[in-house]
Amino acid sequence: MNPQAKLIFTISLLLGTTITISSNHWIMAWAGLEINTLAILPMISKSHHPRAIEAATKYFLTQATASALVLFSSMTNAWYTGQWDITQLTHPTSCLILTSAIAMKLGLVPFHFWFPEVLQGSPLITGLLLSTVMKFPPITLLFMTSPSLNSTLLTCMALLSTALGGWMGLNQTQIRKILAFSSISHLGWMAIIITYNPKLTLLNFYLYALMTATVFLALNSIKASKLSTLMTTWTKIPPLSATLLLALLSLAGLPPLTGFLPKWLIIQELTKQNMAVAATTISLLSLLSL
């Protein structure tokens, strides 16, 4: 890709993210999400491989539908309450539509179908952007509207996401698909706690972004895309292989490592909220992905 074009797309990506996370008005937030989507599409399809074009098309259709739903929910809310402020989302129907729209943007179950396919068709660095930077604006919107969201719907989606993320990742040989299902599983943890303690969701997201960045950049260095390629890297670059192993275990949430910290805090918070059953279920389901 032409360096000037790459620079323009990167700046647009940062601009879209900044507009969304710093806006108070729904139209501005929507505009930021649209700029983001349009900036990442050429990055996904830059290899001109049919698989990459398919991934870009799937990504575009899903994100366009989700953005339309975000706009629809904010307009419904403005129609009934006269408020365009993001924090003033009070109408129940609008809250439901918004929860579904953001679940679709993030790739929560049952709107998760596009994410593994898109990640599989993208280059590793674009995959990293899709897993971290592109998730940040929707999570910020969830954070800002968290007091008015439907906690029952989010809890159901979260438990399903954690279950599916673990189960579907079991029989995969493609590393990008495993990381996609790991992302869906992590989103489950973030979604279950957002209505009770939104700051924990942000902590979880930051740590997830850090660990995912480590994994993707390590894989990019050793040019690995299948599990079979990983088997032979130990002989070539032992220190990087050891780091990658630790990063993967941390991403799965093994107790002494960093990835366990947000899960521990979330389980603690859920127990305080008298949701011990949900806490037990999500803990057992995350063992699958480990």
PDB file of C-alpha atoms in Angstrom:
ATOM      1  CA  MET A   1       0.000   0.000   0.000  1.00  0.00           C
ATOM      2  CA  ASN A   2       1.156   3.545  -0.842  1.00  0.00           C
ATOM      3  CA  PRO A   3       2.706   5.180   2.301  1.00  0.00           C
ATOM      4  CA  GLN A   4       0.625   8.377   1.870  1.00  0.00           C
ATOM      5  CA  ALA A   5      -2.579   6.327   1.642  1.00  0.00           C
ATOM      6  CA  LYS A   6      -1.563   4.334   4.725  1.00  0.00           C
ATOM      7  CA  LEU A   7      -0.926   7.599   6.607  1.00  0.00           C
ATOM      8  CA  ILE A   8      -4.340   8.998   5.602  1.00  0.00           C
ATOM      9  CA  PHE A   9      -6.132   5.816   6.706  1.00  0.00           C
ATOM     10  CA  THR A  10      -4.244   5.723  10.035  1.00  0.00           C
ATOM     11  CA  ILE A  11      -5.027   9.397  10.744  1.00  0.00           C
ATOM     12  CA  SER A  12      -8.699   8.802   9.818  1.00  0.00           C
ATOM     13  CA  LEU A  13      -8.784   5.821  12.189  1.00  0.00           C
ATOM     14  CA  LEU A  14      -7.424   7.923  15.067  1.00  0.00           C
ATOM     15  CA  LEU A  15      -9.743  10.814  14.138  1.00  0.00           C
ATOM     16  CA  GLY A  16     -12.853   8.590  14.080  1.00  0.00           C
ATOM     17  CA  THR A  17     -11.961   7.028  17.442  1.00  0.00           C
ATOM     18  CA  THR A  18     -11.242  10.452  19.006  1.00  0.00           C
ATOM     19  CA  ILE A  19     -14.512  11.951  17.707  1.00  0.00           C
ATOM     20  CA  THR A  20     -16.575   9.064  19.135  1.00  0.00           C
ATOM     21  CA  ILE A  21     -14.921   8.894  22.553  1.00  0.00           C
ATOM     22  CA  SER A  22     -15.000  12.671  23.090  1.00  0.00           C
ATOM     23  CA  SER A  23     -18.502  13.434  21.778  1.00  0.00           C
ATOM     24  CA  ASN A  24     -21.602  14.265  23.785  1.00  0.00           C
ATOM     25  CA  HIS A  25     -24.045  14.306  20.878  1.00  0.00           C
ATOM     26  CA  TRP A  26     -25.282  11.096  19.253  1.00  0.00           C
ATOM     27  CA  ILE A  27     -24.769  12.386  15.681  1.00  0.00           C
ATOM     28  CA  MET A  28     -21.091  13.137  16.404  1.00  0.00           C
ATOM     29  CA  ALA A  29     -20.599   9.681  17.944  1.00  0.00           C
ATOM     30  CA  TRP A  30     -22.220   8.094  14.876  1.00  0.00           C
ATOM     31  CA  ALA A  31     -20.025  10.157  12.507  1.00  0.00           C
ATOM     32  CA  GLY A  32     -16.902   8.982  14.370  1.00  0.00           C
ATOM     33  CA  LEU A  33     -17.983   5.331  14.052  1.00  0.00           C
ATOM     34  CA  GLU A  34     -18.554   5.797  10.298  1.00  0.00           C
ATOM     35  CA  ILE A  35     -15.125   7.426   9.755  1.00  0.00           C
ATOM     36  CA  ASN A  36     -13.578   4.484  11.647  1.00  0.00           C
ATOM     37  CA  THR A  37     -15.335   1.901   9.483  1.00  0.00           C
ATOM     38  CA  LEU A  38     -14.361   3.599   6.217  1.00  0.00           C
ATOM     39  CA  ALA A  39     -10.721   3.953   7.332  1.00  0.00           C
ATOM     40  CA  ILE A  40     -10.228   0.278   8.230  1.00  0.00           C
ATOM     41  CA  LEU A  41     -11.847  -1.171   5.046  1.00  0.00           C
ATOM     42  CA  PRO A  42      -8.867  -0.482   2.705  1.00  0.00           C
ATOM     43  CA  MET A  43      -6.524  -1.916   5.362  1.00  0.00           C
ATOM     44  CA  ILE A  44      -8.502  -5.186   5.426  1.00  0.00           C
ATOM     45  CA  SER A  45      -8.692  -5.501   1.628  1.00  0.00           C
ATOM     46  CA  LYS A  46      -5.192  -4.245   0.715  1.00  0.00           C
ATOM     47  CA  SER A  47      -3.882  -7.697  -0.295  1.00  0.00           C
ATOM     48  CA  HIS A  48      -6.559  -7.961  -3.069  1.00  0.00           C
ATOM     49  CA  HIS A  49      -6.988 -11.645  -2.214  1.00  0.00           C
ATOM     50  CA  PRO A  50     -10.609 -12.876  -2.626  1.00  0.00           C
ATOM     51  CA  ARG A  51     -10.603 -13.832   1.083  1.00  0.00           C
ATOM     52  CA  ALA A  52      -9.603 -10.276   2.073  1.00  0.00           C
ATOM     53  CA  ILE A  53     -12.268  -8.723  -0.181  1.00  0.00           C
ATOM     54  CA  GLU A  54     -14.870 -11.055   1.352  1.00  0.00           C
ATOM     55  CA  ALA A  55     -13.720 -10.070   4.856  1.00  0.00           C
ATOM     56  CA  ALA A  56     -13.958  -6.352   3.984  1.00  0.00           C
ATOM     57  CA  THR A  57     -17.473  -6.794   2.538  1.00  0.00           C
ATOM     58  CA  LYS A  58     -18.677  -8.722   5.619  1.00  0.00           C
ATOM     59  CA  TYR A  59     -17.154  -6.100   7.906  1.00  0.00           C
ATOM     60  CA  PHE A  60     -18.710  -3.217   5.978  1.00  0.00           C
ATOM     61  CA  LEU A  61     -22.228  -4.710   5.913  1.00  0.00           C
ATOM     62  CA  THR A  62     -22.200  -5.565   9.637  1.00  0.00           C
ATOM     63  CA  GLN A  63     -20.821  -2.197  10.732  1.00  0.00           C
ATOM     64  CA  ALA A  64     -23.193  -0.266   8.452  1.00  0.00           C
ATOM     65  CA  THR A  65     -26.181  -2.133   9.928  1.00  0.00           C
ATOM     66  CA  ALA A  66     -24.947  -1.525  13.487  1.00  0.00           C
ATOM     67  CA  SER A  67     -24.341   2.194  12.809  1.00  0.00           C
ATOM     68  CA  ALA A  68     -27.844   2.520  11.336  1.00  0.00           C
ATOM     69  CA  LEU A  69     -29.228   0.912  14.523  1.00  0.00           C
ATOM     70  CA  VAL A  70     -27.199   3.321  16.709  1.00  0.00           C
ATOM     71  CA  LEU A  71     -28.688   6.245  14.768  1.00  0.00           C
ATOM     72  CA  PHE A  72     -32.179   4.719  14.969  1.00  0.00           C
ATOM     73  CA  SER A  73     -31.983   4.220  18.755  1.00  0.00           C
ATOM     74  CA  SER A  74     -30.733   7.788  19.331  1.00  0.00           C
ATOM     75  CA  MET A  75     -33.461   9.212  17.079  1.00  0.00           C
ATOM     76  CA  THR A  76     -36.131   7.188  18.912  1.00  0.00           C
ATOM     77  CA  ASN A  77     -34.798   8.510  22.215  1.00  0.00           C
ATOM     78  CA  ALA A  78     -34.743  12.100  20.882  1.00  0.00           C
ATOM     79  CA  TRP A  79     -38.300  11.677  19.548  1.00  0.00           C
ATOM     80  CA  TYR A  80     -39.632  10.728  22.985  1.00  0.00           C
ATOM     81  CA  THR A  81     -37.405  12.781  25.299  1.00  0.00           C
ATOM     82  CA  GLY A  82     -36.100  15.663  23.153  1.00  0.00           C
ATOM     83  CA  GLN A  83     -32.530  14.799  24.263  1.00  0.00           C
ATOM     84  CA  TRP A  84     -29.577  14.143  21.922  1.00  0.00           C
ATOM     85  CA  ASP A  85     -27.120  13.835  24.793  1.00  0.00           C
ATOM     86  CA  ILE A  86     -25.400  10.414  24.978  1.00  0.00           C
ATOM     87  CA  THR A  87     -25.744  10.180  28.770  1.00  0.00           C
ATOM     88  CA  GLN A  88     -29.500  10.940  28.612  1.00  0.00           C
ATOM     89  CA  LEU A  89     -30.568   7.686  26.953  1.00  0.00           C
ATOM     90  CA  THR A  90     -33.691   6.934  28.983  1.00  0.00           C
ATOM     91  CA  HIS A  91     -36.304   5.417  26.662  1.00  0.00           C
ATOM     92  CA  PRO A  92     -36.477   1.587  27.190  1.00  0.00           C
ATOM     93  CA  THR A  93     -36.861   0.728  23.474  1.00  0.00           C
ATOM     94  CA  SER A  94     -33.878   2.934  22.588  1.00  0.00           C
ATOM     95  CA  CYS A  95     -31.794   1.218  25.272  1.00  0.00           C
ATOM     96  CA  LEU A  96     -32.623  -2.225  23.853  1.00  0.00           C
ATOM     97  CA  ILE A  97     -31.842  -1.181  20.260  1.00  0.00           C
ATOM     98  CA  LEU A  98     -28.588   0.465  21.335  1.00  0.00           C
ATOM     99  CA  THR A  99     -27.496  -2.616  23.306  1.00  0.00           C
ATOM    100  CA  SER A 100     -28.109  -4.773  20.206  1.00  0.00           C
ATOM    101  CA  ALA A 101     -26.318  -2.284  17.912  1.00  0.00           C
ATOM    102  CA  ILE A 102     -23.210  -2.125  20.098  1.00  0.00           C
ATOM    103  CA  ALA A 103     -23.246  -5.920  20.554  1.00  0.00           C
ATOM    104  CA  MET A 104     -23.202  -6.144  16.747  1.00  0.00           C
ATOM    105  CA  LYS A 105     -20.337  -3.632  16.496  1.00  0.00           C
ATOM    106  CA  LEU A 106     -18.271  -5.504  19.086  1.00  0.00           C
ATOM    107  CA  GLY A 107     -19.114  -9.042  17.986  1.00  0.00           C
ATOM    108  CA  LEU A 108     -21.006 -10.276  21.052  1.00  0.00           C
ATOM    109  CA  VAL A 109     -23.120 -13.433  20.667  1.00  0.00           C
ATOM    110  CA  PRO A 110     -25.594 -13.675  18.824  1.00  0.00           C
ATOM    111  CA  PHE A 111     -24.027 -11.056  16.497  1.00  0.00           C
ATOM    112  CA  HIS A 112     -20.579 -12.663  16.486  1.00  0.00           C
ATOM    113  CA  PHE A 113     -20.631 -14.496  13.109  1.00  0.00           C
ATOM    114  CA  TRP A 114     -18.691 -11.818  11.198  1.00  0.00           C
ATOM    115  CA  PHE A 115     -15.737 -11.408  13.558  1.00  0.00           C
ATOM    116  CA  PRO A 116     -13.766 -14.702  13.159  1.00  0.00           C
ATOM    117  CA  GLU A 117     -14.284 -14.568   9.367  1.00  0.00           C
ATOM    118  CA  VAL A 118     -13.110 -10.955   9.089  1.00  0.00           C
ATOM    119  CA  LEU A 119     -10.082 -11.559  11.327  1.00  0.00           C
ATOM    120  CA  GLN A 120      -9.135 -14.648   9.309  1.00  0.00           C
ATOM    121  CA  GLY A 121      -9.211 -12.646   6.056  1.00  0.00           C
ATOM    122  CA  SER A 122      -7.150  -9.709   7.387  1.00  0.00           C
ATOM    123  CA  PRO A 123      -3.373  -9.233   7.717  1.00  0.00           C
ATOM    124  CA  LEU A 124      -2.029  -9.626  11.296  1.00  0.00           C
ATOM    125  CA  ILE A 125      -1.523  -5.903  11.989  1.00  0.00           C
ATOM    126  CA  THR A 126      -5.034  -5.089  10.678  1.00  0.00           C
ATOM    127  CA  GLY A 127      -6.290  -7.953  12.861  1.00  0.00           C
ATOM    128  CA  LEU A 128      -4.668  -6.242  15.846  1.00  0.00           C
ATOM    129  CA  LEU A 129      -6.435  -2.956  14.970  1.00  0.00           C
ATOM    130  CA  LEU A 130      -9.766  -4.795  14.588  1.00  0.00           C
ATOM    131  CA  SER A 131      -9.351  -6.503  17.971  1.00  0.00           C
ATOM    132  CA  THR A 132      -8.294  -3.397  19.941  1.00  0.00           C
ATOM    133  CA  VAL A 133      -8.671   0.079  18.373  1.00  0.00           C
ATOM    134  CA  MET A 134     -11.973  -0.701  16.621  1.00  0.00           C
ATOM    135  CA  LYS A 135     -13.490  -2.053  19.848  1.00  0.00           C
ATOM    136  CA  PHE A 136     -12.650   1.077  21.854  1.00  0.00           C
ATOM    137  CA  PRO A 137     -15.363   3.506  20.525  1.00  0.00           C
ATOM    138  CA  PRO A 138     -18.299   1.044  21.015  1.00  0.00           C
ATOM    139  CA  ILE A 139     -17.038   0.176  24.534  1.00  0.00           C
ATOM    140  CA  THR A 140     -16.825   3.914  25.316  1.00  0.00           C
ATOM    141  CA  LEU A 141     -20.458   4.315  24.191  1.00  0.00           C
ATOM    142  CA  LEU A 142     -21.447   1.384  26.439  1.00  0.00           C
ATOM    143  CA  PHE A 143     -19.510   3.020  29.297  1.00  0.00           C
ATOM    144  CA  MET A 144     -21.330   6.359  28.832  1.00  0.00           C
ATOM    145  CA  THR A 145     -24.796   4.790  28.606  1.00  0.00           C
ATOM    146  CA  SER A 146     -24.159   2.052  31.241  1.00  0.00           C
ATOM    147  CA  PRO A 147     -26.667   3.323  33.892  1.00  0.00           C
ATOM    148  CA  SER A 148     -29.604   2.943  31.485  1.00  0.00           C
ATOM    149  CA  LEU A 149     -28.684  -0.358  29.784  1.00  0.00           C
ATOM    150  CA  ASN A 150     -30.692  -3.559  30.151  1.00  0.00           C
ATOM    151  CA  SER A 151     -28.592  -5.674  32.539  1.00  0.00           C
ATOM    152  CA  THR A 152     -30.558  -8.931  31.951  1.00  0.00           C
ATOM    153  CA  LEU A 153     -29.983  -8.810  28.181  1.00  0.00           C
ATOM    154  CA  LEU A 154     -26.292  -7.985  28.675  1.00  0.00           C
ATOM    155  CA  THR A 155     -25.823 -10.814  31.206  1.00  0.00           C
ATOM    156  CA  CYS A 156     -27.419 -13.349  28.813  1.00  0.00           C
ATOM    157  CA  MET A 157     -25.262 -12.116  25.906  1.00  0.00           C
ATOM    158  CA  ALA A 158     -22.154 -12.186  28.115  1.00  0.00           C
ATOM    159  CA  LEU A 159     -22.660 -15.775  29.297  1.00  0.00           C
ATOM    160  CA  LEU A 160     -23.372 -16.948  25.733  1.00  0.00           C
ATOM    161  CA  SER A 161     -20.285 -15.106  24.425  1.00  0.00           C
ATOM    162  CA  THR A 162     -18.011 -16.674  27.041  1.00  0.00           C
ATOM    163  CA  ALA A 163     -19.439 -20.153  26.316  1.00  0.00           C
ATOM    164  CA  LEU A 164     -19.197 -19.812  22.549  1.00  0.00           C
ATOM    165  CA  GLY A 165     -15.756 -18.181  22.664  1.00  0.00           C
ATOM    166  CA  GLY A 166     -14.461 -21.189  24.597  1.00  0.00           C
ATOM    167  CA  TRP A 167     -16.238 -23.927  22.655  1.00  0.00           C
ATOM    168  CA  MET A 168     -15.599 -22.654  19.140  1.00  0.00           C
ATOM    169  CA  GLY A 169     -11.927 -21.995  19.864  1.00  0.00           C
ATOM    170  CA  LEU A 170     -11.330 -25.630  20.839  1.00  0.00           C
ATOM    171  CA  ASN A 171     -11.033 -27.256  17.405  1.00  0.00           C
ATOM    172  CA  GLN A 172      -9.348 -24.413  15.483  1.00  0.00           C
ATOM    173  CA  THR A 173      -5.957 -24.652  13.802  1.00  0.00           C
ATOM    174  CA  GLN A 174      -5.853 -21.068  12.514  1.00  0.00           C
ATOM    175  CA  ILE A 175      -4.301 -18.738  15.110  1.00  0.00           C
ATOM    176  CA  ARG A 176      -6.316 -15.689  14.001  1.00  0.00           C
ATOM    177  CA  LYS A 177      -9.591 -17.576  14.491  1.00  0.00           C
ATOM    178  CA  ILE A 178      -8.487 -18.712  17.970  1.00  0.00           C
ATOM    179  CA  LEU A 179      -7.701 -15.071  18.832  1.00  0.00           C
ATOM    180  CA  ALA A 180     -11.093 -13.995  17.429  1.00  0.00           C
ATOM    181  CA  PHE A 181     -12.916 -16.459  19.690  1.00  0.00           C
ATOM    182  CA  SER A 182     -10.719 -15.372  22.603  1.00  0.00           C
ATOM    183  CA  SER A 183     -11.839 -11.796  21.899  1.00  0.00           C
ATOM    184  CA  ILE A 184     -15.524 -12.847  21.921  1.00  0.00           C
ATOM    185  CA  SER A 185     -14.943 -14.598  25.258  1.00  0.00           C
ATOM    186  CA  HIS A 186     -13.271 -11.499  26.763  1.00  0.00           C
ATOM    187  CA  LEU A 187     -16.122  -9.303  25.528  1.00  0.00           C
ATOM    188  CA  GLY A 188     -18.452 -11.544  27.537  1.00  0.00           C
ATOM    189  CA  TRP A 189     -16.519 -10.658  30.711  1.00  0.00           C
ATOM    190  CA  MET A 190     -16.676  -6.955  29.826  1.00  0.00           C
ATOM    191  CA  ALA A 191     -20.406  -7.012  29.037  1.00  0.00           C
ATOM    192  CA  ILE A 192     -21.475  -8.815  32.235  1.00  0.00           C
ATOM    193  CA  ILE A 193     -20.029  -6.146  34.534  1.00  0.00           C
ATOM    194  CA  ILE A 194     -20.685  -2.930  32.529  1.00  0.00           C
ATOM    195  CA  THR A 195     -23.978  -2.072  34.270  1.00  0.00           C
ATOM    196  CA  TYR A 196     -22.596  -2.700  37.785  1.00  0.00           C
ATOM    197  CA  ASN A 197     -19.044  -1.371  37.650  1.00  0.00           C
ATOM    198  CA  PRO A 198     -18.136   0.243  34.290  1.00  0.00           C
ATOM    199  CA  LYS A 199     -14.561   1.035  35.411  1.00  0.00           C
ATOM    200  CA  LEU A 200     -13.836  -2.692  35.680  1.00  0.00           C
ATOM    201  CA  THR A 201     -14.906  -3.077  32.046  1.00  0.00           C
ATOM    202  CA  LEU A 202     -12.366  -0.442  31.007  1.00  0.00           C
ATOM    203  CA  LEU A 203      -9.627  -2.106  33.088  1.00  0.00           C
ATOM    204  CA  ASN A 204     -10.451  -5.445  31.449  1.00  0.00           C
ATOM    205  CA  PHE A 205     -10.366  -3.840  27.999  1.00  0.00           C
ATOM    206  CA  TYR A 206      -7.007  -2.105  28.550  1.00  0.00           C
ATOM    207  CA  LEU A 207      -5.343  -5.273  29.812  1.00  0.00           C
ATOM    208  CA  TYR A 208      -6.931  -7.309  26.991  1.00  0.00           C
ATOM    209  CA  ALA A 209      -5.631  -4.775  24.415  1.00  0.00           C
ATOM    210  CA  LEU A 210      -2.130  -4.967  25.907  1.00  0.00           C
ATOM    211  CA  MET A 211      -2.022  -8.785  25.866  1.00  0.00           C
ATOM    212  CA  THR A 212      -3.554  -9.034  22.370  1.00  0.00           C
ATOM    213  CA  ALA A 213      -1.038  -6.498  21.035  1.00  0.00           C
ATOM    214  CA  THR A 214       1.787  -8.636  22.465  1.00  0.00           C
ATOM    215  CA  VAL A 215       0.423 -11.787  20.801  1.00  0.00           C
ATOM    216  CA  PHE A 216      -0.272 -10.196  17.395  1.00  0.00           C
ATOM    217  CA  LEU A 217       3.090  -8.401  17.209  1.00  0.00           C
ATOM    218  CA  ALA A 218       4.956 -11.582  18.207  1.00  0.00           C
ATOM    219  CA  LEU A 219       3.056 -13.576  15.566  1.00  0.00           C
ATOM    220  CA  ASN A 220       3.813 -10.851  13.011  1.00  0.00           C
ATOM    221  CA  SER A 221       7.540 -11.111  13.815  1.00  0.00           C
ATOM    222  CA  ILE A 222       7.624 -14.874  13.310  1.00  0.00           C
ATOM    223  CA  LYS A 223       5.123 -14.735  10.394  1.00  0.00           C
ATOM    224  CA  ALA A 224       2.946 -17.466  11.911  1.00  0.00           C
ATOM    225  CA  SER A 225      -0.706 -17.930  10.999  1.00  0.00           C
ATOM    226  CA  LYS A 226      -1.246 -21.642  11.809  1.00  0.00           C
ATOM    227  CA  LEU A 227      -0.621 -23.637  14.986  1.00  0.00           C
ATOM    228  CA  SER A 228       1.670 -25.985  13.015  1.00  0.00           C
ATOM    229  CA  THR A 229       3.993 -23.019  12.232  1.00  0.00           C
ATOM    230  CA  LEU A 230       4.217 -22.198  15.944  1.00  0.00           C
ATOM    231  CA  MET A 231       5.576 -25.679  16.707  1.00  0.00           C
ATOM    232  CA  THR A 232       8.827 -24.949  14.864  1.00  0.00           C
ATOM    233  CA  THR A 233       9.474 -21.378  16.099  1.00  0.00           C
ATOM    234  CA  TRP A 234      10.950 -22.552  19.409  1.00  0.00           C
ATOM    235  CA  THR A 235      14.176 -23.554  17.628  1.00  0.00           C
ATOM    236  CA  LYS A 236      14.446 -20.248  15.729  1.00  0.00           C
ATOM    237  CA  ILE A 237      13.606 -17.559  18.329  1.00  0.00           C
ATOM    238  CA  PRO A 238      13.453 -19.077  21.862  1.00  0.00           C
ATOM    239  CA  PRO A 239      12.938 -15.771  23.829  1.00  0.00           C
ATOM    240  CA  LEU A 240      10.064 -14.616  21.594  1.00  0.00           C
ATOM    241  CA  SER A 241       8.422 -18.056  21.759  1.00  0.00           C
ATOM    242  CA  ALA A 242       8.576 -17.978  25.578  1.00  0.00           C
ATOM    243  CA  THR A 243       7.064 -14.471  25.635  1.00  0.00           C
ATOM    244  CA  LEU A 244       4.319 -15.575  23.241  1.00  0.00           C
ATOM    245  CA  LEU A 245       3.507 -18.596  25.417  1.00  0.00           C
ATOM    246  CA  LEU A 246       3.212 -16.401  28.537  1.00  0.00           C
ATOM    247  CA  ALA A 247       1.107 -13.816  26.660  1.00  0.00           C
ATOM    248  CA  LEU A 248      -1.277 -16.540  25.431  1.00  0.00           C
ATOM    249  CA  LEU A 249      -1.638 -18.026  28.924  1.00  0.00           C
ATOM    250  CA  SER A 250      -2.220 -14.530  30.328  1.00  0.00           C
ATOM    251  CA  LEU A 251      -4.860 -13.906  27.639  1.00  0.00           C
ATOM    252  CA  ALA A 252      -6.576 -17.137  28.703  1.00  0.00           C
ATOM    253  CA  GLY A 253      -6.578 -15.933  32.331  1.00  0.00           C
ATOM    254  CA  LEU A 254      -4.226 -18.300  34.146  1.00  0.00           C
ATOM    255  CA  PRO A 255      -4.095 -17.209  37.834  1.00  0.00           C
ATOM    256  CA  PRO A 256      -0.567 -15.901  38.513  1.00  0.00           C
ATOM    257  CA  LEU A 257      -0.535 -13.899  35.242  1.00  0.00           C
ATOM    258  CA  THR A 258      -1.964 -10.428  34.469  1.00  0.00           C
ATOM    259  CA  GLY A 259      -4.999 -11.739  32.541  1.00  0.00           C
ATOM    260  CA  PHE A 260      -6.443 -13.196  35.746  1.00  0.00           C
ATOM    261  CA  LEU A 261      -6.618  -9.813  37.543  1.00  0.00           C
ATOM    262  CA  PRO A 262      -9.728  -8.363  35.781  1.00  0.00           C
ATOM    263  CA  LYS A 263     -11.507 -11.740  35.996  1.00  0.00           C
ATOM    264  CA  TRP A 264     -10.845 -11.940  39.723  1.00  0.00           C
ATOM    265  CA  LEU A 265     -12.159  -8.403  40.284  1.00  0.00           C
ATOM    266  CA  ILE A 266     -15.235  -9.072  38.105  1.00  0.00           C
ATOM    267  CA  ILE A 267     -16.054 -12.283  40.030  1.00  0.00           C
ATOM    268  CA  GLN A 268     -15.691 -10.335  43.297  1.00  0.00           C
ATOM    269  CA  GLU A 269     -18.001  -7.544  42.054  1.00  0.00           C
ATOM    270  CA  LEU A 270     -20.620 -10.003  40.748  1.00  0.00           C
ATOM    271  CA  THR A 271     -20.663 -11.747  44.145  1.00  0.00           C
ATOM    272  CA  LYS A 272     -21.242  -8.373  45.846  1.00  0.00           C
ATOM    273  CA  GLN A 273     -24.184  -7.774  43.482  1.00  0.00           C
ATOM    274  CA  ASN A 274     -25.794 -11.112  44.589  1.00  0.00           C
ATOM    275  CA  MET A 275     -25.024 -12.687  41.209  1.00  0.00           C
ATOM    276  CA  ALA A 276     -23.040 -15.650  42.517  1.00  0.00           C
ATOM    277  CA  VAL A 277     -24.663 -18.032  39.987  1.00  0.00           C
ATOM    278  CA  ALA A 278     -23.622 -15.834  37.039  1.00  0.00           C
ATOM    279  CA  ALA A 279     -20.116 -15.485  38.520  1.00  0.00           C
ATOM    280  CA  THR A 280     -19.753 -19.277  38.909  1.00  0.00           C
ATOM    281  CA  THR A 281     -21.107 -19.944  35.408  1.00  0.00           C
ATOM    282  CA  ILE A 282     -18.837 -17.427  33.661  1.00  0.00           C
ATOM    283  CA  SER A 283     -15.800 -18.710  35.611  1.00  0.00           C
ATOM    284  CA  LEU A 284     -16.470 -22.313  34.579  1.00  0.00           C
ATOM    285  CA  LEU A 285     -17.123 -21.305  30.969  1.00  0.00           C
ATOM    286  CA  SER A 286     -13.838 -19.403  30.759  1.00  0.00           C
ATOM    287  CA  LEU A 287     -11.994 -22.620  31.665  1.00  0.00           C
ATOM    288  CA  LEU A 288     -12.916 -23.846  28.182  1.00  0.00           C
ATOM    289  CA  SER A 289     -10.937 -21.099  26.472  1.00  0.00           C
ATOM    290  CA  LEU A 290      -7.997 -21.732  28.808  1.00  0.00           C
TER     291      LEU A 290
END
